[in-house]
mmCIF file of C-alpha atoms in Angstrom:
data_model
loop_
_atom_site.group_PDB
_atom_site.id
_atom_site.type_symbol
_atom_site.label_atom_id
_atom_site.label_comp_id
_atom_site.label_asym_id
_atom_site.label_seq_id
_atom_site.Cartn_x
_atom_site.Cartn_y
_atom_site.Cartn_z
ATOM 1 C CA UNK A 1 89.106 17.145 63.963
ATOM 2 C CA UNK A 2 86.964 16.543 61.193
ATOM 3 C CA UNK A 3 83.867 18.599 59.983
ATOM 4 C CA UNK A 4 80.889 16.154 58.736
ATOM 5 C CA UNK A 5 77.985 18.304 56.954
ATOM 6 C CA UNK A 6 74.683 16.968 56.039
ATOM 7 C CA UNK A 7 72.806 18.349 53.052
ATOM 8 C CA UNK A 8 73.426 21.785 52.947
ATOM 9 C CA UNK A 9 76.103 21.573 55.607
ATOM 10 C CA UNK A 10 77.805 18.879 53.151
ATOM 11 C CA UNK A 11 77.617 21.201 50.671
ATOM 12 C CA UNK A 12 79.689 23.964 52.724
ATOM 13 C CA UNK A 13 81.893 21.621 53.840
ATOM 14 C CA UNK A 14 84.748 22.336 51.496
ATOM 15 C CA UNK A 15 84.306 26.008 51.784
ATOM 16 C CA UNK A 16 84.925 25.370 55.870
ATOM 17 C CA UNK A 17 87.823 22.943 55.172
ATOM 18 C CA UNK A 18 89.303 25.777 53.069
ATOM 19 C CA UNK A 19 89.368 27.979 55.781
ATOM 20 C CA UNK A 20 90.356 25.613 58.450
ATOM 21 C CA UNK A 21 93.449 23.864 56.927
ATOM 22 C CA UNK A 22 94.162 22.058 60.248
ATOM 23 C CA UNK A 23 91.022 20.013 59.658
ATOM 24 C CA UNK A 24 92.322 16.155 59.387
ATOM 25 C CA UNK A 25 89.407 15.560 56.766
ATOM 26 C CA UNK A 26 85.485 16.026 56.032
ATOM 27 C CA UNK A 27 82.524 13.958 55.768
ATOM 28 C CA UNK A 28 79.764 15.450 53.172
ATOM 29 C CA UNK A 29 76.560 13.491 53.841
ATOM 30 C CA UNK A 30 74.058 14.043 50.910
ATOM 31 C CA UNK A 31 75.695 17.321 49.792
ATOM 32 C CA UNK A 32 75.027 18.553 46.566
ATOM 33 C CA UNK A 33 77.974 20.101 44.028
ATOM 34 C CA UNK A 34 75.443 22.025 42.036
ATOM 35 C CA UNK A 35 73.552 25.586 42.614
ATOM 36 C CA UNK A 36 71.023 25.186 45.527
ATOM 37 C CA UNK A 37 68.240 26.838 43.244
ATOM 38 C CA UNK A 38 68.590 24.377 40.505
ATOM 39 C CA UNK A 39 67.695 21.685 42.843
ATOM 40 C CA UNK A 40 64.800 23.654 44.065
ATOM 41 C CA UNK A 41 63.311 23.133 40.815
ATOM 42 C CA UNK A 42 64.402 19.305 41.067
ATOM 43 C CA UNK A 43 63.038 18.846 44.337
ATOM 44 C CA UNK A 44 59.472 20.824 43.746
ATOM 45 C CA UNK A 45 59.148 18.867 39.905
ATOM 46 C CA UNK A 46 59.592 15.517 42.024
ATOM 47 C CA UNK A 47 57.357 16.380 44.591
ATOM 48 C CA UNK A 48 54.515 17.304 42.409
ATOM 49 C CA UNK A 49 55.017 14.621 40.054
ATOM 50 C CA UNK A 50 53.822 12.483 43.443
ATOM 51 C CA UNK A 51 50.562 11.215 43.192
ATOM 52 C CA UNK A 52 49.998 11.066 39.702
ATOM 53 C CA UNK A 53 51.730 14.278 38.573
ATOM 54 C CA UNK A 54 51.280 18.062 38.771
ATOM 55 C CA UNK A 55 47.808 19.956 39.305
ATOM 56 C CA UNK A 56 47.089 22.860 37.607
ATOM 57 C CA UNK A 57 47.855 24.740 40.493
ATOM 58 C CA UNK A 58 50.866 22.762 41.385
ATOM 59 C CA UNK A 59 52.232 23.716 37.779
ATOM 60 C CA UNK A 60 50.950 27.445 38.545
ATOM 61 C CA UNK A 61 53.503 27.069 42.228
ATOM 62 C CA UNK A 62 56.544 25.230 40.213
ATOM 63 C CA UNK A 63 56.252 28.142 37.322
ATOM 64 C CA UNK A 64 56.271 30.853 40.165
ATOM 65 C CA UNK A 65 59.483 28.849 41.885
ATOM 66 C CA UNK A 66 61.576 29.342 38.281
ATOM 67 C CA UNK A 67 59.879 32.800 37.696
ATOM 68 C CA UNK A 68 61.776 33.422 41.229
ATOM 69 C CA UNK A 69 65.196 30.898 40.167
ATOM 70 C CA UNK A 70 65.416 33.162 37.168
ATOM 71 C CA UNK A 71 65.839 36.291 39.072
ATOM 72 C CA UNK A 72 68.267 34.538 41.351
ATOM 73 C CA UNK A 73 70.689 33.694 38.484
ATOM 74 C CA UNK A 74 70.050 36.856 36.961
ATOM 75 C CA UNK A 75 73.284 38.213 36.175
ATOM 76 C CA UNK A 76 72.024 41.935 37.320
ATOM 77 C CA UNK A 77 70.866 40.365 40.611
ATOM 78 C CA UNK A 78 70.387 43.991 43.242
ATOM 79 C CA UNK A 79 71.121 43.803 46.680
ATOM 80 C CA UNK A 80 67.442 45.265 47.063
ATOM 81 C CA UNK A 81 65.637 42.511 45.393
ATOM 82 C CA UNK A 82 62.794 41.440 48.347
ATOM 83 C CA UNK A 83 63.946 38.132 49.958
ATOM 84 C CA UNK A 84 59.906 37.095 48.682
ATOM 85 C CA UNK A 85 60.920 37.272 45.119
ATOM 86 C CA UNK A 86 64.457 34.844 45.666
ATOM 87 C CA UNK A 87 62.853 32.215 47.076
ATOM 88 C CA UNK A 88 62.342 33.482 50.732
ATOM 89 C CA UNK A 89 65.935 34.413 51.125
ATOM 90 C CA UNK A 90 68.273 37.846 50.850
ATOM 91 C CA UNK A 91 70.079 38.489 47.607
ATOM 92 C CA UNK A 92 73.270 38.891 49.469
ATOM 93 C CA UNK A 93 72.785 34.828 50.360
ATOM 94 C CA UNK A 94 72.385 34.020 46.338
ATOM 95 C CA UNK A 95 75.469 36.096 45.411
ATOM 96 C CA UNK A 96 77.240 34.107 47.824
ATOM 97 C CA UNK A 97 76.692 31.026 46.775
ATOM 98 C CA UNK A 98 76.935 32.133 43.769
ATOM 99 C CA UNK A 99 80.679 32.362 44.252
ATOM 100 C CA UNK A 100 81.139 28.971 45.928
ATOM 101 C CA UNK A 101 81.964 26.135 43.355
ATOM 102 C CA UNK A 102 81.903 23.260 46.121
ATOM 103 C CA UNK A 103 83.069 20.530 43.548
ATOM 104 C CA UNK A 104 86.199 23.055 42.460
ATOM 105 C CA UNK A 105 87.030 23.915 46.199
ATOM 106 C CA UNK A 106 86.891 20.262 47.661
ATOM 107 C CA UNK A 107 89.276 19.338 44.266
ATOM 108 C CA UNK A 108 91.679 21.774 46.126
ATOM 109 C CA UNK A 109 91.627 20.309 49.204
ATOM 110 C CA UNK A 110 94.577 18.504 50.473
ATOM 111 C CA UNK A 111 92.432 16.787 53.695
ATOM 112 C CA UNK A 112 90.942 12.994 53.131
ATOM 113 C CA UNK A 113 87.046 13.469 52.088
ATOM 114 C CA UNK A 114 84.297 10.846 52.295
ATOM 115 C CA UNK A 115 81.098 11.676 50.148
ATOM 116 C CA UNK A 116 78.345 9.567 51.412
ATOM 117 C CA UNK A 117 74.975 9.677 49.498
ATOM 118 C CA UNK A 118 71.598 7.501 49.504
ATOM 119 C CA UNK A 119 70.484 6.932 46.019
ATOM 120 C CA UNK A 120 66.413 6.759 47.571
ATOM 121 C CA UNK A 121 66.973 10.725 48.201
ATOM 122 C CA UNK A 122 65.182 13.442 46.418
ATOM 123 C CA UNK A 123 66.832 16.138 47.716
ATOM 124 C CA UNK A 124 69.919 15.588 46.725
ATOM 125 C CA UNK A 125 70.115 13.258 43.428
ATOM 126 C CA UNK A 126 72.801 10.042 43.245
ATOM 127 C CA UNK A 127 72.503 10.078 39.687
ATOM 128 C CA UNK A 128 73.664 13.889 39.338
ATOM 129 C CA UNK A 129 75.325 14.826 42.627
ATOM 130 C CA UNK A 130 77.072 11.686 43.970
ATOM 131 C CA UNK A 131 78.537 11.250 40.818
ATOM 132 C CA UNK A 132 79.214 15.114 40.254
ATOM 133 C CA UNK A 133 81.537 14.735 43.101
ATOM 134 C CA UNK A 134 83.016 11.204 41.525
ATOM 135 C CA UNK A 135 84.044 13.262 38.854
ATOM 136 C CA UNK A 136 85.135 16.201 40.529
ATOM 137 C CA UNK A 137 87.379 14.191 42.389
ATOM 138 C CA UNK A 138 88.297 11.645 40.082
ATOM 139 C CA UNK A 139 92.079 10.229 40.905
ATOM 140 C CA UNK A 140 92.266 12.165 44.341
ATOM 141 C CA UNK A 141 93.614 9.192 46.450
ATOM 142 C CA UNK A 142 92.287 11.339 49.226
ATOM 143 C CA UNK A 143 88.406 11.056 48.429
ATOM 144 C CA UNK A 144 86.808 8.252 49.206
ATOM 145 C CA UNK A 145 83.136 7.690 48.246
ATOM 146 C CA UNK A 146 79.906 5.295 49.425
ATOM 147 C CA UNK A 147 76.437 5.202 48.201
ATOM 148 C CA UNK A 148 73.504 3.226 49.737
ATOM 149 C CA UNK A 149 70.791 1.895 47.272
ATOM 150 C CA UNK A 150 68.091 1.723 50.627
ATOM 151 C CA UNK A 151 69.348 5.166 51.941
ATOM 152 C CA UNK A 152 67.184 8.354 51.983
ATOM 153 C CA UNK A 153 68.445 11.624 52.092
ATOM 154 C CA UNK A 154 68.098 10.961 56.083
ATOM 155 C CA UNK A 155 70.337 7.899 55.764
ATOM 156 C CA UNK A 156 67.020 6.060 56.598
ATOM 157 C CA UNK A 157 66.377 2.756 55.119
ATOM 158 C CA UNK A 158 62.793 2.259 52.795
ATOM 159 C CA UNK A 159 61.684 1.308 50.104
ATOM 160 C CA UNK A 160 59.823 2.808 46.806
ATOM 161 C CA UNK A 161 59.754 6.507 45.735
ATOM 162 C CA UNK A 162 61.104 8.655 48.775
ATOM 163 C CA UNK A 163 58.067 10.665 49.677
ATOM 164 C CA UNK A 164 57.920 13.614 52.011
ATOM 165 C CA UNK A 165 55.926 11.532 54.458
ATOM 166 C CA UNK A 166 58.822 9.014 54.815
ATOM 167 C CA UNK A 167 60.419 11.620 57.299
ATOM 168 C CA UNK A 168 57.667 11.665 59.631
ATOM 169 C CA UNK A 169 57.967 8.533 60.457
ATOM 170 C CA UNK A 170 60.768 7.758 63.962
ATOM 171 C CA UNK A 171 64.129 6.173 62.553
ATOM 172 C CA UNK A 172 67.640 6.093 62.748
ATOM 173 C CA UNK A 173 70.416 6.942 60.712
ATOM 174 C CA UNK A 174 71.667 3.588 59.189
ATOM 175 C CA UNK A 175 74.242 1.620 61.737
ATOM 176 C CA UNK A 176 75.495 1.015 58.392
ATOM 177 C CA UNK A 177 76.152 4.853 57.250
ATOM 178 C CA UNK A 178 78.154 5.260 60.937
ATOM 179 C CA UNK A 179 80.231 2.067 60.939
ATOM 180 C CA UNK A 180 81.541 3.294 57.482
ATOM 181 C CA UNK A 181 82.221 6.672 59.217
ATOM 182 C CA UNK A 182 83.745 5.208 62.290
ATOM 183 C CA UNK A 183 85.984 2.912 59.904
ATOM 184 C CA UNK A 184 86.655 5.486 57.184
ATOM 185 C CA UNK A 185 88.138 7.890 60.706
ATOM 186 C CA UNK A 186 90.223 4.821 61.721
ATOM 187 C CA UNK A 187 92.163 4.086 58.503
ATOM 188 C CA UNK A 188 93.609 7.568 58.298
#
């Protein structure tokens, strides 16, 4: 059995292989190694950089988002602080992650990995997270990695600056992205 996790599913993806030893390997599709808040910011910054940058009152929104990131890595972090002021979600959920390093975890793991990433996604970065994991789990003969230069963080083929609207649009995941999968299972 293997567990394959897309996004934030790829993400916890080590922290369920952890608990289920008798997992024969997992498959992190555009997970991220780094704090979810911190790419957030990333994500929001890109967003409204679309277009020909921020407005004013897209500045005024990403200033509120690290007003609210700030309290969410606050070291003093309560249990009572409103879900509104932690970016929609309980403080009980930030401490959590908090304690999850998924890079440090899925370096622990004795099952076969394979990190699959498209470097067209905005969601989760190639040039920080793929290669976060790289060297995470650098000289682990059982990590295999893959990363698709067309790829969204869909595993949908375009072209140009990923844009929100690119997801609207009807398509696939890449017959590319599953023969890898399909031969990546086989070779065990």
């Amino acid at each position: 059995i293997y567990v394959l996790g897309h996004s934030l599913g790829g993400t916890a993806a080590p922290r369920i292989a952890r608990q289920a030893p008798s997992l024969a390997g997992i498959i992190l599709m555009a997970g991220s190694p780094r704090p979810l808040e911190d790419l957030m910011v990333e994500q929001f910054t890109y967003l409204f950089s679309l277009n020909g940058g921020p407005s004013a009152e897209q500045t005024a929104q990403l200033e509120a988002i690290k007003t609210q990131v700030a309290r969410i890595k606050d070291p003093n972090l309560d249990l009572q602080t409103p879900p509104a002021d932690l970016m929609g979600a309980n403080a009980a959920y930030w401490l959590d992650l908090r304690s999850y390093n998924p890079a440090q975890v899925a370096a622990s793991l004795p099952q076969r990995m394979l990190v699959l990433q498209g470097q067209r996604d905005y969601q989760v970065l190639a040039a920080a997270d793929f290669t976060a994991w790289q060297s995470a789990l650098a000289g682990k003969t059982n990590a295999t990695f893959k990363l698709y230069p067309a790829l969204n963080h869909l595993f949908i083929s375009g072209e140009g600056p990923s844009t929100p609207q690119e997801y609207e649009k009807a398509g696939k995941v890449s017959s590319e992205v599953i023969q890898d999968i399909a031969s990546w299972n086989k070779t065990r």
